[in-house]
mmCIF file with all atom_site columns, C-alpha atoms and ligand atoms in Angstrom:
data_model
loop_
_atom_site.group_PDB
_atom_site.id
_atom_site.type_symbol
_atom_site.label_atom_id
_atom_site.label_alt_id
_atom_site.label_comp_id
_atom_site.label_asym_id
_atom_site.label_entity_id
_atom_site.label_seq_id
_atom_site.pdbx_PDB_ins_code
_atom_site.Cartn_x
_atom_site.Cartn_y
_atom_site.Cartn_z
_atom_site.occupancy
_atom_site.B_iso_or_equiv
_atom_site.pdbx_formal_charge
_atom_site.auth_seq_id
_atom_site.auth_comp_id
_atom_site.auth_asym_id
_atom_site.auth_atom_id
_atom_site.pdbx_PDB_model_num
ATOM   1   C  CA  . MET A 1 1   ? 77.979 -195.019 7.845   1.00 83.00 ? 3   MET A CA  1
ATOM   2   C  CA  . SER A 1 2   ? 79.999 -193.082 5.246   1.00 95.00 ? 4   SER A CA  1
ATOM   3   C  CA  . ARG A 1 3   ? 82.752 -191.581 5.932   1.00 97.00 ? 5   ARG A CA  1
ATOM   4   C  CA  . LEU A 1 4   ? 82.025 -188.777 4.904   1.00 98.00 ? 6   LEU A CA  1
ATOM   5   C  CA  . LYS A 1 5   ? 79.195 -188.607 7.797   1.00 98.00 ? 7   LYS A CA  1
ATOM   6   C  CA  . GLU A 1 6   ? 81.237 -189.744 10.295  1.00 98.00 ? 8   GLU A CA  1
ATOM   7   C  CA  . LEU A 1 7   ? 83.562 -186.514 9.590   1.00 98.00 ? 9   LEU A CA  1
ATOM   8   C  CA  . ARG A 1 8   ? 80.148 -184.927 9.257   1.00 98.00 ? 10  ARG A CA  1
ATOM   9   C  CA  . LYS A 1 9   ? 79.099 -185.585 12.869  1.00 98.00 ? 11  LYS A CA  1
ATOM   10  C  CA  . TYR A 1 10  ? 82.515 -184.829 13.607  1.00 98.00 ? 12  TYR A CA  1
ATOM   11  C  CA  . VAL A 1 11  ? 82.523 -181.653 12.174  1.00 98.00 ? 13  VAL A CA  1
ATOM   12  C  CA  . ASP A 1 12  ? 79.390 -180.616 13.792  1.00 98.00 ? 14  ASP A CA  1
ATOM   13  C  CA  . ARG A 1 13  ? 80.216 -181.482 17.261  1.00 98.00 ? 15  ARG A CA  1
ATOM   14  C  CA  . GLU A 1 14  ? 83.267 -178.715 16.529  1.00 98.00 ? 16  GLU A CA  1
ATOM   15  C  CA  . LEU A 1 15  ? 81.065 -175.992 15.651  1.00 98.00 ? 17  LEU A CA  1
ATOM   16  C  CA  . ASN A 1 16  ? 77.965 -176.600 17.874  1.00 98.00 ? 18  ASN A CA  1
ATOM   17  C  CA  . LYS A 1 17  ? 81.220 -174.772 20.638  1.00 98.00 ? 19  LYS A CA  1
ATOM   18  C  CA  . ILE A 1 18  ? 81.174 -171.856 18.906  1.00 97.00 ? 20  ILE A CA  1
ATOM   19  C  CA  . THR A 1 19  ? 78.295 -169.609 20.799  1.00 96.00 ? 21  THR A CA  1
ATOM   20  C  CA  . ASP A 1 20  ? 77.722 -166.917 19.021  1.00 97.00 ? 22  ASP A CA  1
ATOM   21  C  CA  . GLU A 1 21  ? 74.805 -168.252 17.098  1.00 98.00 ? 23  GLU A CA  1
ATOM   22  C  CA  . ASP A 1 22  ? 75.546 -165.811 13.420  1.00 97.00 ? 24  ASP A CA  1
ATOM   23  C  CA  . LYS A 1 23  ? 79.142 -166.841 13.824  1.00 97.00 ? 25  LYS A CA  1
ATOM   24  C  CA  . ARG A 1 24  ? 77.780 -170.245 13.896  1.00 98.00 ? 26  ARG A CA  1
ATOM   25  C  CA  . ASN A 1 25  ? 75.351 -170.771 11.788  1.00 98.00 ? 27  ASN A CA  1
ATOM   26  C  CA  . SER A 1 26  ? 77.937 -168.992 8.968   1.00 98.00 ? 28  SER A CA  1
ATOM   27  C  CA  . ALA A 1 27  ? 80.901 -171.594 9.315   1.00 98.00 ? 29  ALA A CA  1
ATOM   28  C  CA  . PHE A 1 28  ? 77.835 -174.985 9.385   1.00 98.00 ? 30  PHE A CA  1
ATOM   29  C  CA  . VAL A 1 29  ? 76.530 -173.123 5.887   1.00 98.00 ? 31  VAL A CA  1
ATOM   30  C  CA  . HIS A 1 30  ? 79.839 -171.898 4.206   1.00 98.00 ? 32  HIS A CA  1
ATOM   31  C  CA  . LEU A 1 31  ? 81.144 -175.487 4.990   1.00 98.00 ? 33  LEU A CA  1
ATOM   32  C  CA  . TYR A 1 32  ? 78.392 -177.411 3.723   1.00 98.00 ? 34  TYR A CA  1
ATOM   33  C  CA  . GLY A 1 33  ? 77.599 -174.843 1.271   1.00 98.00 ? 35  GLY A CA  1
ATOM   34  C  CA  . VAL A 1 34  ? 81.652 -175.573 -0.138  1.00 98.00 ? 36  VAL A CA  1
ATOM   35  C  CA  . SER A 1 35  ? 81.122 -179.400 0.906   1.00 98.00 ? 37  SER A CA  1
ATOM   36  C  CA  . LEU A 1 36  ? 78.222 -179.248 -2.168  1.00 98.00 ? 38  LEU A CA  1
ATOM   37  C  CA  . ALA A 1 37  ? 80.555 -177.346 -4.416  1.00 98.00 ? 39  ALA A CA  1
ATOM   38  C  CA  . ALA A 1 38  ? 83.823 -179.512 -4.007  1.00 98.00 ? 40  ALA A CA  1
ATOM   39  C  CA  . THR A 1 39  ? 81.428 -182.159 -5.153  1.00 98.00 ? 41  THR A CA  1
ATOM   40  C  CA  . LEU A 1 40  ? 80.107 -181.199 -8.098  1.00 98.00 ? 42  LEU A CA  1
ATOM   41  C  CA  . ILE A 1 41  ? 83.375 -179.804 -9.194  1.00 98.00 ? 43  ILE A CA  1
ATOM   42  C  CA  . ALA A 1 42  ? 85.375 -182.825 -8.854  1.00 98.00 ? 44  ALA A CA  1
ATOM   43  C  CA  . LYS A 1 43  ? 82.918 -184.433 -10.605 1.00 98.00 ? 45  LYS A CA  1
ATOM   44  C  CA  . LYS A 1 44  ? 82.732 -182.268 -13.589 1.00 98.00 ? 46  LYS A CA  1
ATOM   45  C  CA  . ARG A 1 45  ? 86.414 -182.875 -13.776 1.00 98.00 ? 47  ARG A CA  1
ATOM   46  C  CA  . GLY A 1 46  ? 86.641 -186.770 -13.027 1.00 98.00 ? 48  GLY A CA  1
ATOM   47  C  CA  . LEU A 1 47  ? 88.274 -186.214 -9.194  1.00 98.00 ? 49  LEU A CA  1
ATOM   48  C  CA  . ASP A 1 48  ? 87.646 -188.169 -6.279  1.00 98.00 ? 50  ASP A CA  1
ATOM   49  C  CA  . SER A 1 49  ? 84.349 -186.348 -5.780  1.00 98.00 ? 51  SER A CA  1
ATOM   50  C  CA  . GLU A 1 50  ? 84.405 -188.038 -1.719  1.00 98.00 ? 52  GLU A CA  1
ATOM   51  C  CA  . LEU A 1 51  ? 87.750 -186.721 -0.693  1.00 98.00 ? 53  LEU A CA  1
ATOM   52  C  CA  . ALA A 1 52  ? 87.122 -183.071 -2.364  1.00 98.00 ? 54  ALA A CA  1
ATOM   53  C  CA  . SER A 1 53  ? 84.020 -182.526 0.279   1.00 98.00 ? 55  SER A CA  1
ATOM   54  C  CA  . MET A 1 54  ? 85.981 -184.219 3.084   1.00 98.00 ? 56  MET A CA  1
ATOM   55  C  CA  . ALA A 1 55  ? 88.519 -181.743 3.099   1.00 98.00 ? 57  ALA A CA  1
ATOM   56  C  CA  . ALA A 1 56  ? 85.620 -178.595 2.384   1.00 99.00 ? 58  ALA A CA  1
ATOM   57  C  CA  . MET A 1 57  ? 84.199 -179.779 5.377   1.00 98.00 ? 59  MET A CA  1
ATOM   58  C  CA  . MET A 1 58  ? 87.536 -179.044 7.020   1.00 98.00 ? 60  MET A CA  1
ATOM   59  C  CA  . HIS A 1 59  ? 88.785 -176.419 5.175   1.00 98.00 ? 61  HIS A CA  1
ATOM   60  C  CA  . ASP A 1 60  ? 87.893 -173.451 7.556   1.00 98.00 ? 62  ASP A CA  1
ATOM   61  C  CA  . LEU A 1 61  ? 87.904 -175.104 10.873  1.00 98.00 ? 63  LEU A CA  1
ATOM   62  C  CA  . HIS A 1 62  ? 91.197 -173.931 12.636  1.00 98.00 ? 64  HIS A CA  1
ATOM   63  C  CA  . ALA A 1 63  ? 89.873 -170.335 11.917  1.00 98.00 ? 65  ALA A CA  1
ATOM   64  C  CA  . TYR A 1 64  ? 86.338 -171.078 13.485  1.00 98.00 ? 66  TYR A CA  1
ATOM   65  C  CA  . GLU A 1 65  ? 87.954 -172.647 16.009  1.00 96.00 ? 67  GLU A CA  1
ATOM   66  C  CA  . SER A 1 66  ? 90.430 -170.695 16.751  1.00 96.00 ? 68  SER A CA  1
ATOM   67  C  CA  . GLY A 1 67  ? 88.546 -167.122 15.916  1.00 95.00 ? 69  GLY A CA  1
ATOM   68  C  CA  . SER A 1 68  ? 91.482 -165.707 13.144  1.00 97.00 ? 70  SER A CA  1
ATOM   69  C  CA  . TYR A 1 69  ? 92.114 -166.626 10.015  1.00 97.00 ? 71  TYR A CA  1
ATOM   70  C  CA  . ASP A 1 70  ? 96.230 -165.815 10.836  1.00 97.00 ? 72  ASP A CA  1
ATOM   71  C  CA  . ASP A 1 71  ? 97.835 -168.180 8.569   1.00 98.00 ? 73  ASP A CA  1
ATOM   72  C  CA  . HIS A 1 72  ? 94.356 -170.639 9.037   1.00 98.00 ? 74  HIS A CA  1
ATOM   73  C  CA  . ALA A 1 73  ? 94.863 -172.727 5.659   1.00 98.00 ? 75  ALA A CA  1
ATOM   74  C  CA  . HIS A 1 74  ? 98.252 -174.002 6.736   1.00 98.00 ? 76  HIS A CA  1
ATOM   75  C  CA  . LYS A 1 75  ? 97.171 -174.413 10.316  1.00 98.00 ? 77  LYS A CA  1
ATOM   76  C  CA  . GLY A 1 76  ? 94.227 -175.659 9.216   1.00 98.00 ? 78  GLY A CA  1
ATOM   77  C  CA  . ALA A 1 77  ? 96.132 -178.407 6.754   1.00 98.00 ? 79  ALA A CA  1
ATOM   78  C  CA  . GLU A 1 78  ? 97.379 -179.911 10.467  1.00 98.00 ? 80  GLU A CA  1
ATOM   79  C  CA  . LEU A 1 79  ? 94.296 -179.966 11.849  1.00 98.00 ? 81  LEU A CA  1
ATOM   80  C  CA  . ALA A 1 80  ? 93.208 -181.709 9.551   1.00 98.00 ? 82  ALA A CA  1
ATOM   81  C  CA  . ARG A 1 81  ? 95.853 -183.917 9.557   1.00 98.00 ? 83  ARG A CA  1
ATOM   82  C  CA  . THR A 1 82  ? 95.159 -184.227 13.727  1.00 98.00 ? 84  THR A CA  1
ATOM   83  C  CA  . ILE A 1 83  ? 91.454 -185.302 12.793  1.00 98.00 ? 85  ILE A CA  1
ATOM   84  C  CA  . LEU A 1 84  ? 91.786 -187.562 10.011  1.00 98.00 ? 86  LEU A CA  1
ATOM   85  C  CA  . THR A 1 85  ? 94.273 -189.574 12.097  1.00 97.00 ? 87  THR A CA  1
ATOM   86  C  CA  . GLU A 1 86  ? 92.077 -189.311 15.314  1.00 97.00 ? 88  GLU A CA  1
ATOM   87  C  CA  . LEU A 1 87  ? 89.540 -190.737 13.348  1.00 98.00 ? 89  LEU A CA  1
ATOM   88  C  CA  . ASN A 1 88  ? 90.793 -193.141 10.695  1.00 97.00 ? 90  ASN A CA  1
ATOM   89  C  CA  . LEU A 1 89  ? 89.287 -192.729 7.952   1.00 96.00 ? 91  LEU A CA  1
ATOM   90  C  CA  . THR A 1 90  ? 91.829 -192.769 5.072   1.00 98.00 ? 92  THR A CA  1
ATOM   91  C  CA  . ASP A 1 91  ? 94.904 -194.035 4.290   1.00 98.00 ? 93  ASP A CA  1
ATOM   92  C  CA  . ASP A 1 92  ? 98.331 -191.961 3.861   1.00 98.00 ? 94  ASP A CA  1
ATOM   93  C  CA  . LYS A 1 93  ? 97.409 -191.069 0.333   1.00 98.00 ? 95  LYS A CA  1
ATOM   94  C  CA  . GLU A 1 94  ? 94.210 -189.651 1.116   1.00 98.00 ? 96  GLU A CA  1
ATOM   95  C  CA  . THR A 1 95  ? 95.099 -187.861 3.770   1.00 98.00 ? 97  THR A CA  1
ATOM   96  C  CA  . GLU A 1 96  ? 97.861 -186.034 2.480   1.00 98.00 ? 98  GLU A CA  1
ATOM   97  C  CA  . ILE A 1 97  ? 95.627 -185.009 -0.706  1.00 98.00 ? 99  ILE A CA  1
ATOM   98  C  CA  . ILE A 1 98  ? 93.117 -183.819 1.495   1.00 98.00 ? 100 ILE A CA  1
ATOM   99  C  CA  . CYS A 1 99  ? 95.970 -181.966 3.802   1.00 98.00 ? 101 CYS A CA  1
ATOM   100 C  CA  . SER A 1 100 ? 97.846 -180.570 0.411   1.00 98.00 ? 102 SER A CA  1
ATOM   101 C  CA  . ALA A 1 101 ? 94.147 -179.288 -0.711  1.00 98.00 ? 103 ALA A CA  1
ATOM   102 C  CA  . ILE A 1 102 ? 93.675 -177.065 2.503   1.00 98.00 ? 104 ILE A CA  1
ATOM   103 C  CA  . TYR A 1 103 ? 96.625 -175.995 3.227   1.00 98.00 ? 105 TYR A CA  1
ATOM   104 C  CA  . HIS A 1 104 ? 96.314 -174.178 -0.744  1.00 98.00 ? 106 HIS A CA  1
ATOM   105 C  CA  . HIS A 1 105 ? 92.617 -173.426 -0.519  1.00 98.00 ? 107 HIS A CA  1
ATOM   106 C  CA  . ASP A 1 106 ? 93.596 -169.213 0.615   1.00 97.00 ? 108 ASP A CA  1
ATOM   107 C  CA  . ASP A 1 107 ? 96.933 -169.536 -2.755  1.00 97.00 ? 109 ASP A CA  1
ATOM   108 C  CA  . LYS A 1 108 ? 93.348 -168.401 -4.710  1.00 97.00 ? 110 LYS A CA  1
ATOM   109 C  CA  . LEU A 1 109 ? 95.941 -166.636 -6.890  1.00 96.00 ? 111 LEU A CA  1
ATOM   110 C  CA  . VAL A 1 110 ? 98.298 -169.548 -8.047  1.00 97.00 ? 112 VAL A CA  1
ATOM   111 C  CA  . THR A 1 111 ? 96.971 -172.255 -9.715  1.00 97.00 ? 113 THR A CA  1
ATOM   112 C  CA  . ASP A 1 112 ? 98.315 -176.079 -7.532  1.00 98.00 ? 114 ASP A CA  1
ATOM   113 C  CA  . SER A 1 113 ? 97.379 -179.995 -8.236  1.00 98.00 ? 115 SER A CA  1
ATOM   114 C  CA  . PRO A 1 114 ? 93.842 -180.951 -9.472  1.00 98.00 ? 116 PRO A CA  1
ATOM   115 C  CA  . MET A 1 115 ? 92.356 -181.714 -6.310  1.00 98.00 ? 117 MET A CA  1
ATOM   116 C  CA  . ASP A 1 116 ? 94.275 -178.624 -4.540  1.00 98.00 ? 118 ASP A CA  1
ATOM   117 C  CA  . GLU A 1 117 ? 92.647 -176.140 -7.718  1.00 98.00 ? 119 GLU A CA  1
ATOM   118 C  CA  . VAL A 1 118 ? 89.020 -177.917 -7.145  1.00 98.00 ? 120 VAL A CA  1
ATOM   119 C  CA  . LEU A 1 119 ? 88.699 -176.222 -3.039  1.00 98.00 ? 121 LEU A CA  1
ATOM   120 C  CA  . LYS A 1 120 ? 89.563 -173.812 -4.066  1.00 98.00 ? 122 LYS A CA  1
ATOM   121 C  CA  . ASP A 1 121 ? 87.029 -172.998 -6.464  1.00 98.00 ? 123 ASP A CA  1
ATOM   122 C  CA  . ALA A 1 122 ? 84.872 -174.484 -4.337  1.00 98.00 ? 124 ALA A CA  1
ATOM   123 C  CA  . ASP A 1 123 ? 85.674 -171.739 -1.567  1.00 98.00 ? 125 ASP A CA  1
ATOM   124 C  CA  . ALA A 1 124 ? 85.209 -168.558 -4.539  1.00 98.00 ? 126 ALA A CA  1
ATOM   125 C  CA  . MET A 1 125 ? 82.256 -170.325 -5.708  1.00 98.00 ? 127 MET A CA  1
ATOM   126 C  CA  . HIS A 1 126 ? 80.731 -170.201 -2.351  1.00 98.00 ? 128 HIS A CA  1
ATOM   127 C  CA  . HIS A 1 127 ? 81.293 -167.180 -0.932  1.00 98.00 ? 129 HIS A CA  1
ATOM   128 C  CA  . ILE A 1 128 ? 79.922 -165.987 -4.856  1.00 98.00 ? 130 ILE A CA  1
ATOM   129 C  CA  . MET A 1 129 ? 77.120 -167.741 -5.267  1.00 97.00 ? 131 MET A CA  1
ATOM   130 C  CA  . ASN A 1 130 ? 76.114 -167.778 -1.817  1.00 96.00 ? 132 ASN A CA  1
ATOM   131 C  CA  . ASP A 1 131 ? 74.943 -163.960 -2.194  1.00 96.00 ? 133 ASP A CA  1
ATOM   132 C  CA  . LEU A 1 132 ? 75.140 -163.164 -5.593  1.00 96.00 ? 134 LEU A CA  1
ATOM   133 C  CA  . SER A 1 133 ? 74.028 -159.305 -5.517  1.00 97.00 ? 135 SER A CA  1
ATOM   134 C  CA  . LYS A 1 134 ? 77.109 -158.883 -2.987  1.00 96.00 ? 136 LYS A CA  1
ATOM   135 C  CA  . PRO A 1 135 ? 80.830 -157.433 -4.814  1.00 97.00 ? 137 PRO A CA  1
ATOM   136 C  CA  . ILE A 1 136 ? 82.725 -159.752 -5.835  1.00 97.00 ? 138 ILE A CA  1
ATOM   137 C  CA  . LYS A 1 137 ? 86.182 -160.055 -4.186  1.00 95.00 ? 139 LYS A CA  1
ATOM   138 C  CA  . GLU A 1 138 ? 89.090 -159.024 -7.044  1.00 96.00 ? 140 GLU A CA  1
ATOM   139 C  CA  . LYS A 1 139 ? 91.483 -162.156 -5.819  1.00 95.00 ? 141 LYS A CA  1
ATOM   140 C  CA  . GLU A 1 140 ? 87.934 -164.300 -6.788  1.00 96.00 ? 142 GLU A CA  1
ATOM   141 C  CA  . GLN A 1 141 ? 87.106 -162.490 -10.125 1.00 97.00 ? 143 GLN A CA  1
ATOM   142 C  CA  . ALA A 1 142 ? 89.143 -164.761 -12.486 1.00 96.00 ? 144 ALA A CA  1
ATOM   143 C  CA  . ARG A 1 143 ? 88.073 -168.197 -10.936 1.00 97.00 ? 145 ARG A CA  1
ATOM   144 C  CA  . TYR A 1 144 ? 84.193 -167.079 -10.916 1.00 97.00 ? 146 TYR A CA  1
ATOM   145 C  CA  . LYS A 1 145 ? 84.824 -165.993 -14.822 1.00 97.00 ? 147 LYS A CA  1
ATOM   146 C  CA  . ASN A 1 146 ? 86.389 -169.398 -15.423 1.00 98.00 ? 148 ASN A CA  1
ATOM   147 C  CA  . LEU A 1 147 ? 84.021 -171.883 -13.470 1.00 98.00 ? 149 LEU A CA  1
ATOM   148 C  CA  . CYS A 1 148 ? 81.159 -170.169 -15.409 1.00 98.00 ? 150 CYS A CA  1
ATOM   149 C  CA  . LYS A 1 149 ? 82.670 -171.478 -18.721 1.00 98.00 ? 151 LYS A CA  1
ATOM   150 C  CA  . GLU A 1 150 ? 83.433 -174.397 -17.111 1.00 98.00 ? 152 GLU A CA  1
ATOM   151 C  CA  . PHE A 1 151 ? 80.342 -175.248 -16.298 1.00 98.00 ? 153 PHE A CA  1
ATOM   152 C  CA  . GLY A 1 152 ? 78.371 -173.135 -19.208 1.00 98.00 ? 154 GLY A CA  1
ATOM   153 C  CA  . LEU A 1 153 ? 76.651 -170.366 -17.035 1.00 96.00 ? 155 LEU A CA  1
HETATM 154 FE FE1 . FE2 B 2 .   ? 89.774 -170.552 4.533   1.00 97.13 ? 24  FE2 B FE1 1
HETATM 155 FE FE1 . FE2 B 2 .   ? 86.214 -170.861 3.049   1.00 97.13 ? 25  FE2 B FE1 1
#
């Protein structure tokens, strides 16, 4: 089994514990949507799409499990570290790359490492493109403009 598939099995099990059907569905749609977007963006930028996709699969897991978005990026990075240690899917360097992306993913107005930026852009891409009729959050407008330019949209 690929390690992405193994991680998804773990994440699926966690999400299936959410009792509210709408919240559970939204969580699946968002994590898989951001995972696909992260693969696309990483590939376009010549970065490791597997690590990008793995980071995306866990990036909001802490918020879904706890029911709160308070400091969810920082807490989520620690949760991801625990999961990756438990599943033994990554080496230390890969774990750092994934956890850094999750740690920084809510800092949409600043620029961090290239892989951190992949996850931020993938998150913004999914928030926006999952329903183009919705207004775009102010903190994601510049990212969306740059993504449209980068992808020739
Ligand atoms: Fe988030
Ligand atoms: Fe997100």
